[in-house]
Every structure is written in C-alpha cells, then in structure tokens.
mmCIF file of N, CA, C and O and ligand atoms in Angstrom:
data_model
loop_
_atom_site.group_PDB
_atom_site.id
_atom_site.type_symbol
_atom_site.label_atom_id
_atom_site.label_comp_id
_atom_site.label_asym_id
_atom_site.label_seq_id
_atom_site.Cartn_x
_atom_site.Cartn_y
_atom_site.Cartn_z
ATOM 1 N N MET A 1 -36.448 26.307 -26.371
ATOM 2 C CA MET A 1 -36.442 25.069 -25.607
ATOM 3 C C MET A 1 -37.639 24.980 -24.685
ATOM 4 O O MET A 1 -38.093 25.969 -24.150
ATOM 5 N N SER A 2 -38.169 23.781 -24.473
ATOM 6 C CA SER A 2 -39.295 23.595 -23.574
ATOM 7 C C SER A 2 -38.813 23.441 -22.136
ATOM 8 O O SER A 2 -37.630 23.244 -21.875
ATOM 9 N N ALA A 3 -39.790 23.516 -21.234
ATOM 10 C CA ALA A 3 -39.456 23.336 -19.822
ATOM 11 C C ALA A 3 -39.579 21.864 -19.460
ATOM 12 O O ALA A 3 -40.368 21.478 -18.606
ATOM 13 N N ASP A 4 -38.833 21.061 -20.134
ATOM 14 C CA ASP A 4 -38.890 19.623 -19.880
ATOM 15 C C ASP A 4 -38.359 19.323 -18.475
ATOM 16 O O ASP A 4 -37.260 19.722 -18.117
ATOM 17 N N PRO A 5 -39.128 18.623 -17.662
ATOM 18 C CA PRO A 5 -38.677 18.338 -16.292
ATOM 19 C C PRO A 5 -37.425 17.487 -16.240
ATOM 20 O O PRO A 5 -36.749 17.445 -15.223
ATOM 21 N N ARG A 6 -37.102 16.838 -17.340
ATOM 22 C CA ARG A 6 -35.893 16.017 -17.310
ATOM 23 C C ARG A 6 -34.627 16.857 -17.149
ATOM 24 O O ARG A 6 -33.588 16.385 -16.719
ATOM 25 N N ASP A 7 -34.732 18.171 -17.526
ATOM 26 C CA ASP A 7 -33.570 19.042 -17.316
ATOM 27 C C ASP A 7 -33.212 19.109 -15.827
ATOM 28 O O ASP A 7 -32.053 19.169 -15.447
ATOM 29 N N LEU A 8 -34.240 19.110 -14.986
ATOM 30 C CA LEU A 8 -33.976 19.167 -13.547
ATOM 31 C C LEU A 8 -33.277 17.903 -13.066
ATOM 32 O O LEU A 8 -32.418 17.947 -12.198
ATOM 33 N N VAL A 9 -33.654 16.790 -13.659
ATOM 34 C CA VAL A 9 -33.002 15.532 -13.277
ATOM 35 C C VAL A 9 -31.500 15.605 -13.559
ATOM 36 O O VAL A 9 -30.676 15.189 -12.762
ATOM 37 N N ASP A 10 -31.167 16.219 -14.708
ATOM 38 C CA ASP A 10 -29.742 16.335 -15.027
ATOM 39 C C ASP A 10 -29.001 17.163 -13.978
ATOM 40 O O ASP A 10 -27.885 16.858 -13.595
ATOM 41 N N LEU A 11 -29.617 18.228 -13.499
ATOM 42 C CA LEU A 11 -28.961 19.075 -12.501
ATOM 43 C C LEU A 11 -28.702 18.314 -11.209
ATOM 44 O O LEU A 11 -27.636 18.416 -10.615
ATOM 45 N N SER A 12 -29.699 17.528 -10.767
ATOM 46 C CA SER A 12 -29.495 16.796 -9.524
ATOM 47 C C SER A 12 -28.374 15.779 -9.680
ATOM 48 O O SER A 12 -27.665 15.456 -8.738
ATOM 49 N N GLY A 13 -28.206 15.283 -10.913
ATOM 50 C CA GLY A 13 -27.091 14.368 -11.143
ATOM 51 C C GLY A 13 -25.754 15.046 -10.898
ATOM 52 O O GLY A 13 -24.838 14.473 -10.314
ATOM 53 N N LEU A 14 -25.631 16.323 -11.304
ATOM 54 C CA LEU A 14 -24.396 17.053 -11.053
ATOM 55 C C LEU A 14 -24.157 17.232 -9.555
ATOM 56 O O LEU A 14 -23.048 17.139 -9.067
ATOM 57 N N ARG A 15 -25.208 17.493 -8.812
ATOM 58 C CA ARG A 15 -25.059 17.665 -7.360
ATOM 59 C C ARG A 15 -24.496 16.399 -6.727
ATOM 60 O O ARG A 15 -23.695 16.454 -5.837
ATOM 61 N N GLN A 16 -24.956 15.256 -7.220
ATOM 62 C CA GLN A 16 -24.444 14.015 -6.638
ATOM 63 C C GLN A 16 -22.938 13.899 -6.850
ATOM 64 O O GLN A 16 -22.217 13.409 -6.003
ATOM 65 N N GLY A 17 -22.478 14.395 -7.986
ATOM 66 C CA GLY A 17 -21.050 14.325 -8.246
ATOM 67 C C GLY A 17 -20.259 15.118 -7.218
ATOM 68 O O GLY A 17 -19.251 14.662 -6.707
ATOM 69 N N SER A 18 -20.739 16.330 -6.872
ATOM 70 C CA SER A 18 -20.004 17.135 -5.908
ATOM 71 C C SER A 18 -20.127 16.559 -4.499
ATOM 72 O O SER A 18 -19.263 16.747 -3.668
ATOM 73 N N GLU A 19 -21.197 15.841 -4.235
ATOM 74 C CA GLU A 19 -21.333 15.206 -2.934
ATOM 75 C C GLU A 19 -20.193 14.235 -2.680
ATOM 76 O O GLU A 19 -19.653 14.137 -1.599
ATOM 77 N N ALA A 20 -19.812 13.518 -3.718
ATOM 78 C CA ALA A 20 -18.728 12.553 -3.564
ATOM 79 C C ALA A 20 -17.437 13.261 -3.163
ATOM 80 O O ALA A 20 -16.682 12.783 -2.333
ATOM 81 N N ALA A 21 -17.197 14.441 -3.727
ATOM 82 C CA ALA A 21 -15.976 15.173 -3.392
ATOM 83 C C ALA A 21 -16.029 15.662 -1.946
ATOM 84 O O ALA A 21 -15.007 15.781 -1.293
ATOM 85 N N ASP A 22 -17.222 15.966 -1.458
ATOM 86 C CA ASP A 22 -17.354 16.468 -0.090
ATOM 87 C C ASP A 22 -17.323 15.346 0.945
ATOM 88 O O ASP A 22 -17.386 15.601 2.128
ATOM 89 N N SER A 23 -17.252 14.097 0.496
ATOM 90 C CA SER A 23 -17.329 12.993 1.439
ATOM 91 C C SER A 23 -16.069 12.888 2.296
ATOM 92 O O SER A 23 -16.064 12.201 3.295
ATOM 93 N N VAL A 24 -14.986 13.567 1.903
ATOM 94 C CA VAL A 24 -13.784 13.559 2.736
ATOM 95 C C VAL A 24 -13.968 14.597 3.842
ATOM 96 O O VAL A 24 -14.087 15.783 3.565
ATOM 97 N N PRO A 25 -14.023 14.170 5.075
ATOM 98 C CA PRO A 25 -14.274 15.124 6.159
ATOM 99 C C PRO A 25 -13.117 16.091 6.337
ATOM 100 O O PRO A 25 -11.947 15.731 6.147
ATOM 101 N N ALA A 26 -13.440 17.321 6.688
ATOM 102 C CA ALA A 26 -12.405 18.335 6.864
ATOM 103 C C ALA A 26 -11.476 17.978 8.011
ATOM 104 O O ALA A 26 -10.342 18.419 8.062
ATOM 105 N N ALA A 27 -11.962 17.163 8.935
ATOM 106 C CA ALA A 27 -11.146 16.812 10.092
ATOM 107 C C ALA A 27 -10.030 15.847 9.730
ATOM 108 O O ALA A 27 -9.137 15.616 10.520
ATOM 109 N N ALA A 28 -10.093 15.287 8.534
ATOM 110 C CA ALA A 28 -9.089 14.300 8.146
ATOM 111 C C ALA A 28 -7.857 14.965 7.551
ATOM 112 O O ALA A 28 -7.323 14.531 6.553
ATOM 113 N N ARG A 29 -7.417 16.034 8.168
ATOM 114 C CA ARG A 29 -6.223 16.701 7.677
ATOM 115 C C ARG A 29 -5.013 15.811 7.905
ATOM 116 O O ARG A 29 -4.900 15.156 8.933
ATOM 117 N N PRO A 30 -4.089 15.810 6.965
ATOM 118 C CA PRO A 30 -2.876 15.009 7.159
ATOM 119 C C PRO A 30 -1.992 15.610 8.237
ATOM 120 O O PRO A 30 -2.013 16.817 8.479
ATOM 121 N N TYR A 31 -1.241 14.744 8.879
ATOM 122 C CA TYR A 31 -0.340 15.231 9.917
ATOM 123 C C TYR A 31 0.921 14.383 9.955
ATOM 124 O O TYR A 31 0.980 13.291 9.399
ATOM 125 N N LEU A 32 1.914 14.917 10.609
ATOM 126 C CA LEU A 32 3.169 14.203 10.802
ATOM 127 C C LEU A 32 3.336 13.909 12.285
ATOM 128 O O LEU A 32 2.796 14.607 13.141
ATOM 129 N N GLN A 33 4.093 12.870 12.553
ATOM 130 C CA GLN A 33 4.513 12.604 13.925
ATOM 131 C C GLN A 33 5.958 13.103 14.034
ATOM 132 O O GLN A 33 6.838 12.622 13.342
ATOM 133 N N VAL A 34 6.151 14.068 14.884
ATOM 134 C CA VAL A 34 7.484 14.647 15.041
ATOM 135 C C VAL A 34 7.966 14.392 16.460
ATOM 136 O O VAL A 34 7.253 14.689 17.430
ATOM 137 N N PHE A 35 9.159 13.830 16.542
ATOM 138 C CA PHE A 35 9.735 13.559 17.855
ATOM 139 C C PHE A 35 10.795 14.614 18.154
ATOM 140 O O PHE A 35 11.752 14.777 17.401
ATOM 141 N N PHE A 36 10.589 15.337 19.233
ATOM 142 C CA PHE A 36 11.576 16.332 19.657
ATOM 143 C C PHE A 36 12.471 15.687 20.707
ATOM 144 O O PHE A 36 12.018 15.348 21.800
ATOM 145 N N ARG A 37 13.749 15.549 20.351
ATOM 146 C CA ARG A 37 14.666 14.879 21.264
ATOM 147 C C ARG A 37 14.828 15.647 22.568
ATOM 148 O O ARG A 37 14.868 15.056 23.641
ATOM 149 N N CYS A 38 14.934 16.939 22.476
ATOM 150 C CA CYS A 38 15.262 17.691 23.681
ATOM 151 C C CYS A 38 14.098 17.682 24.658
ATOM 152 O O CYS A 38 14.272 17.839 25.855
ATOM 153 N N ALA A 39 12.908 17.485 24.159
ATOM 154 C CA ALA A 39 11.748 17.422 25.045
ATOM 155 C C ALA A 39 11.333 15.979 25.318
ATOM 156 O O ALA A 39 10.474 15.742 26.156
ATOM 157 N N ASN A 40 11.955 15.040 24.576
ATOM 158 C CA ASN A 40 11.578 13.626 24.684
ATOM 159 C C ASN A 40 10.068 13.470 24.499
ATOM 160 O O ASN A 40 9.379 12.846 25.290
ATOM 161 N N HIS A 41 9.562 14.098 23.434
ATOM 162 C CA HIS A 41 8.124 14.215 23.295
ATOM 163 C C HIS A 41 7.711 14.098 21.832
ATOM 164 O O HIS A 41 8.306 14.744 20.967
ATOM 165 N N TYR A 42 6.716 13.279 21.582
ATOM 166 C CA TYR A 42 6.122 13.190 20.258
ATOM 167 C C TYR A 42 5.042 14.246 20.110
ATOM 168 O O TYR A 42 4.253 14.481 21.025
ATOM 169 N N GLN A 43 4.999 14.853 18.952
ATOM 170 C CA GLN A 43 3.968 15.859 18.712
ATOM 171 C C GLN A 43 3.319 15.595 17.359
ATOM 172 O O GLN A 43 3.998 15.287 16.380
ATOM 173 N N ARG A 44 2.015 15.702 17.324
ATOM 174 C CA ARG A 44 1.286 15.557 16.069
ATOM 175 C C ARG A 44 1.200 16.929 15.426
ATOM 176 O O ARG A 44 0.692 17.869 16.021
ATOM 177 N N VAL A 45 1.686 17.023 14.197
ATOM 178 C CA VAL A 45 1.753 18.321 13.527
ATOM 179 C C VAL A 45 0.857 18.293 12.307
ATOM 180 O O VAL A 45 1.086 17.509 11.383
ATOM 181 N N TYR A 46 -0.149 19.131 12.318
ATOM 182 C CA TYR A 46 -1.093 19.166 11.207
ATOM 183 C C TYR A 46 -0.613 20.105 10.123
ATOM 184 O O TYR A 46 0.115 21.060 10.371
ATOM 185 N N ARG A 47 -1.066 19.826 8.910
ATOM 186 C CA ARG A 47 -0.689 20.660 7.783
ATOM 187 C C ARG A 47 -1.293 22.050 7.939
ATOM 188 O O ARG A 47 -2.397 22.197 8.450
ATOM 189 N N SER A 48 -0.558 23.044 7.475
ATOM 190 C CA SER A 48 -1.031 24.416 7.575
ATOM 191 C C SER A 48 -2.275 24.618 6.711
ATOM 192 O O SER A 48 -2.567 23.830 5.818
ATOM 193 N N ALA A 49 -2.993 25.700 6.984
ATOM 194 C CA ALA A 49 -4.269 25.938 6.311
ATOM 195 C C ALA A 49 -4.103 26.053 4.800
ATOM 196 O O ALA A 49 -4.974 25.634 4.042
ATOM 197 N N ASP A 50 -2.998 26.628 4.348
ATOM 198 C CA ASP A 50 -2.815 26.777 2.894
ATOM 199 C C ASP A 50 -2.230 25.517 2.250
ATOM 200 O O ASP A 50 -2.037 25.456 1.056
ATOM 201 N N GLY A 51 -1.912 24.518 3.086
ATOM 202 C CA GLY A 51 -1.499 23.231 2.551
ATOM 203 C C GLY A 51 -0.074 23.182 2.028
ATOM 204 O O GLY A 51 0.298 22.242 1.339
ATOM 205 N N THR A 52 0.754 24.161 2.356
ATOM 206 C CA THR A 52 2.105 24.196 1.790
ATOM 207 C C THR A 52 3.171 23.710 2.760
ATOM 208 O O THR A 52 4.312 23.497 2.358
ATOM 209 N N ALA A 53 2.833 23.557 4.029
ATOM 210 C CA ALA A 53 3.873 23.213 4.997
ATOM 211 C C ALA A 53 3.261 22.648 6.267
ATOM 212 O O ALA A 53 2.052 22.764 6.516
ATOM 213 N N TYR A 54 4.132 22.033 7.052
ATOM 214 C CA TYR A 54 3.770 21.627 8.408
ATOM 215 C C TYR A 54 4.632 22.457 9.344
ATOM 216 O O TYR A 54 5.853 22.479 9.222
ATOM 217 N N ASN A 55 4.001 23.157 10.259
ATOM 218 C CA ASN A 55 4.742 24.009 11.165
ATOM 219 C C ASN A 55 4.673 23.429 12.571
ATOM 220 O O ASN A 55 3.600 23.344 13.168
ATOM 221 N N ALA A 56 5.841 23.060 13.095
ATOM 222 C CA ALA A 56 5.915 22.485 14.426
ATOM 223 C C ALA A 56 6.741 23.395 15.326
ATOM 224 O O ALA A 56 7.475 24.269 14.853
ATOM 225 N N ARG A 57 6.595 23.174 16.628
ATOM 226 C CA ARG A 57 7.385 23.950 17.574
ATOM 227 C C ARG A 57 7.723 23.045 18.739
ATOM 228 O O ARG A 57 6.845 22.382 19.298
ATOM 229 N N CYS A 58 8.990 23.022 19.080
ATOM 230 C CA CYS A 58 9.418 22.181 20.181
ATOM 231 C C CYS A 58 8.718 22.615 21.465
ATOM 232 O O CYS A 58 8.729 23.798 21.818
ATOM 233 N N PRO A 59 8.079 21.678 22.164
ATOM 234 C CA PRO A 59 7.339 22.045 23.369
ATOM 235 C C PRO A 59 8.244 22.449 24.527
ATOM 236 O O PRO A 59 7.773 23.005 25.511
ATOM 237 N N ARG A 60 9.538 22.203 24.411
ATOM 238 C CA ARG A 60 10.433 22.546 25.517
ATOM 239 C C ARG A 60 11.182 23.836 25.248
ATOM 240 O O ARG A 60 11.156 24.759 26.065
ATOM 241 N N CYS A 61 11.863 23.912 24.111
ATOM 242 C CA CYS A 61 12.702 25.081 23.854
ATOM 243 C C CYS A 61 12.070 26.026 22.833
ATOM 244 O O CYS A 61 12.641 27.055 22.507
ATOM 245 N N ALA A 62 10.905 25.675 22.317
ATOM 246 C CA ALA A 62 10.142 26.534 21.403
ATOM 247 C C ALA A 62 10.831 26.759 20.073
ATOM 248 O O ALA A 62 10.516 27.702 19.355
ATOM 249 N N LYS A 63 11.751 25.880 19.741
ATOM 250 C CA LYS A 63 12.398 26.003 18.432
ATOM 251 C C LYS A 63 11.391 25.690 17.338
ATOM 252 O O LYS A 63 10.750 24.633 17.370
ATOM 253 N N PRO A 64 11.202 26.602 16.369
ATOM 254 C CA PRO A 64 10.261 26.328 15.278
ATOM 255 C C PRO A 64 10.880 25.401 14.231
ATOM 256 O O PRO A 64 12.057 25.511 13.900
ATOM 257 N N VAL A 65 10.057 24.486 13.738
ATOM 258 C CA VAL A 65 10.499 23.560 12.705
ATOM 259 C C VAL A 65 9.462 23.585 11.599
ATOM 260 O O VAL A 65 8.261 23.525 11.854
ATOM 261 N N ARG A 66 9.942 23.663 10.360
ATOM 262 C CA ARG A 66 9.025 23.762 9.234
ATOM 263 C C ARG A 66 9.308 22.642 8.240
ATOM 264 O O ARG A 66 10.443 22.448 7.820
ATOM 265 N N PHE A 67 8.278 21.909 7.886
ATOM 266 C CA PHE A 67 8.398 20.879 6.862
ATOM 267 C C PHE A 67 7.631 21.355 5.649
ATOM 268 O O PHE A 67 6.419 21.563 5.724
ATOM 269 N N LYS A 68 8.335 21.539 4.556
ATOM 270 C CA LYS A 68 7.644 21.997 3.356
ATOM 271 C C LYS A 68 6.966 20.826 2.666
ATOM 272 O O LYS A 68 7.483 19.709 2.623
ATOM 273 N N VAL A 69 5.805 21.088 2.101
ATOM 274 C CA VAL A 69 5.077 20.079 1.343
ATOM 275 C C VAL A 69 5.443 20.238 -0.122
ATOM 276 O O VAL A 69 5.353 21.324 -0.674
ATOM 277 N N GLY A 70 5.871 19.153 -0.732
ATOM 278 C CA GLY A 70 6.217 19.244 -2.139
ATOM 279 C C GLY A 70 6.048 17.912 -2.827
ATOM 280 O O GLY A 70 6.222 16.865 -2.224
ATOM 281 N N GLU A 71 5.712 17.942 -4.091
ATOM 282 C CA GLU A 71 5.579 16.703 -4.840
ATOM 283 C C GLU A 71 6.949 16.050 -4.984
ATOM 284 O O GLU A 71 7.953 16.711 -5.197
ATOM 285 N N GLY A 72 6.980 14.748 -4.825
ATOM 286 C CA GLY A 72 8.239 14.037 -4.930
ATOM 287 C C GLY A 72 9.076 14.127 -3.673
ATOM 288 O O GLY A 72 10.188 13.633 -3.622
ATOM 289 N N GLY A 73 8.544 14.787 -2.652
ATOM 290 C CA GLY A 73 9.274 14.875 -1.392
ATOM 291 C C GLY A 73 9.159 13.588 -0.610
ATOM 292 O O GLY A 73 8.628 12.591 -1.080
ATOM 293 N N SER A 74 9.656 13.632 0.593
ATOM 294 C CA SER A 74 9.598 12.456 1.440
ATOM 295 C C SER A 74 8.158 12.103 1.757
ATOM 296 O O SER A 74 7.342 12.971 2.024
ATOM 297 N N ASP A 75 7.861 10.810 1.687
ATOM 298 C CA ASP A 75 6.522 10.394 2.086
ATOM 299 C C ASP A 75 6.536 9.847 3.503
ATOM 300 O O ASP A 75 5.587 9.225 3.952
ATOM 301 N N SER A 76 7.614 10.094 4.203
ATOM 302 C CA SER A 76 7.693 9.654 5.588
ATOM 303 C C SER A 76 6.729 10.468 6.450
ATOM 304 O O SER A 76 6.508 11.651 6.213
ATOM 305 N N ARG A 77 6.130 9.807 7.411
ATOM 306 C CA ARG A 77 5.187 10.485 8.303
ATOM 307 C C ARG A 77 5.795 10.753 9.673
ATOM 308 O O ARG A 77 5.175 11.340 10.522
ATOM 309 N N ARG A 78 7.016 10.264 9.883
ATOM 310 C CA ARG A 78 7.628 10.421 11.194
ATOM 311 C C ARG A 78 8.995 11.076 11.053
ATOM 312 O O ARG A 78 9.798 10.667 10.223
ATOM 313 N N PHE A 79 9.239 12.066 11.862
ATOM 314 C CA PHE A 79 10.504 12.770 11.819
ATOM 315 C C PHE A 79 11.032 12.926 13.237
ATOM 316 O O PHE A 79 10.266 12.959 14.197
ATOM 317 N N GLU A 80 12.349 13.032 13.308
ATOM 318 C CA GLU A 80 12.965 13.233 14.603
ATOM 319 C C GLU A 80 13.775 14.514 14.544
ATOM 320 O O GLU A 80 14.562 14.726 13.621
ATOM 321 N N ILE A 81 13.543 15.398 15.506
ATOM 322 C CA ILE A 81 14.199 16.700 15.505
ATOM 323 C C ILE A 81 15.180 16.760 16.666
ATOM 324 O O ILE A 81 14.819 16.495 17.808
ATOM 325 N N ASN A 82 16.396 17.138 16.328
ATOM 326 C CA ASN A 82 17.383 17.387 17.369
ATOM 327 C C ASN A 82 17.560 18.903 17.453
ATOM 328 O O ASN A 82 18.081 19.524 16.543
ATOM 329 N N CYS A 83 17.069 19.482 18.532
ATOM 330 C CA CYS A 83 17.050 20.944 18.623
ATOM 331 C C CYS A 83 18.441 21.536 18.748
ATOM 332 O O CYS A 83 18.591 22.747 18.690
ATOM 333 N N GLY A 84 19.431 20.734 18.943
ATOM 334 C CA GLY A 84 20.785 21.248 19.000
ATOM 335 C C GLY A 84 21.338 21.339 20.410
ATOM 336 O O GLY A 84 22.097 22.246 20.727
ATOM 337 N N LEU A 85 20.957 20.397 21.234
ATOM 338 C CA LEU A 85 21.512 20.372 22.590
ATOM 339 C C LEU A 85 22.988 19.978 22.539
ATOM 340 O O LEU A 85 23.354 19.130 21.736
HETATM 341 ZN ZN1 LIG B 101 13.778 21.697 21.722
#
C-alpha cells in the first residue's frame, strides 16, 4: 500500500465521531430528588460512580437509603422517605 495522505483524512473522521460521544459533560450526572420526612429536607442524590445505584442518607438521623438502578424500573425522579418516626 502507498502512503496516500487520504488515509490520514479517514482517521480524523473517526476522531470526530468520538468527539460527539464526549460532548456530554461529566457534570451532567443524573440525580434524584429525595425528600426526608423526618428532616423535612430535600436532598439531591447523585448516581454512584459505578452507575448501579443512588445512595442517600438522611441528614437528620443518618438512615441510609439505596435506590437501585435498573431497566424498566421507576422513571420517577422524586421520592419521599419516611425514616420510621
Ligand atoms: Zn431520618
């Protein structure tokens, strides 16, 4: 094969494709709004680093709450937690 410069053009085309995938900023992580009744407080809960769950903790009684991420699960973004008062 020759060193046709057009081969380089093809490579840059591939780079443009990956640029589109990188256009979603890392800061745009999904989150839930969780209302803790016992604290009367809304908390924004970001998805865990591995993307499998949302881990929240009541700001008053420190009760841990875990929302699992799953296909076909609830698409609700707001939850209300009753810590059991
Ligand atoms: Zn609580």
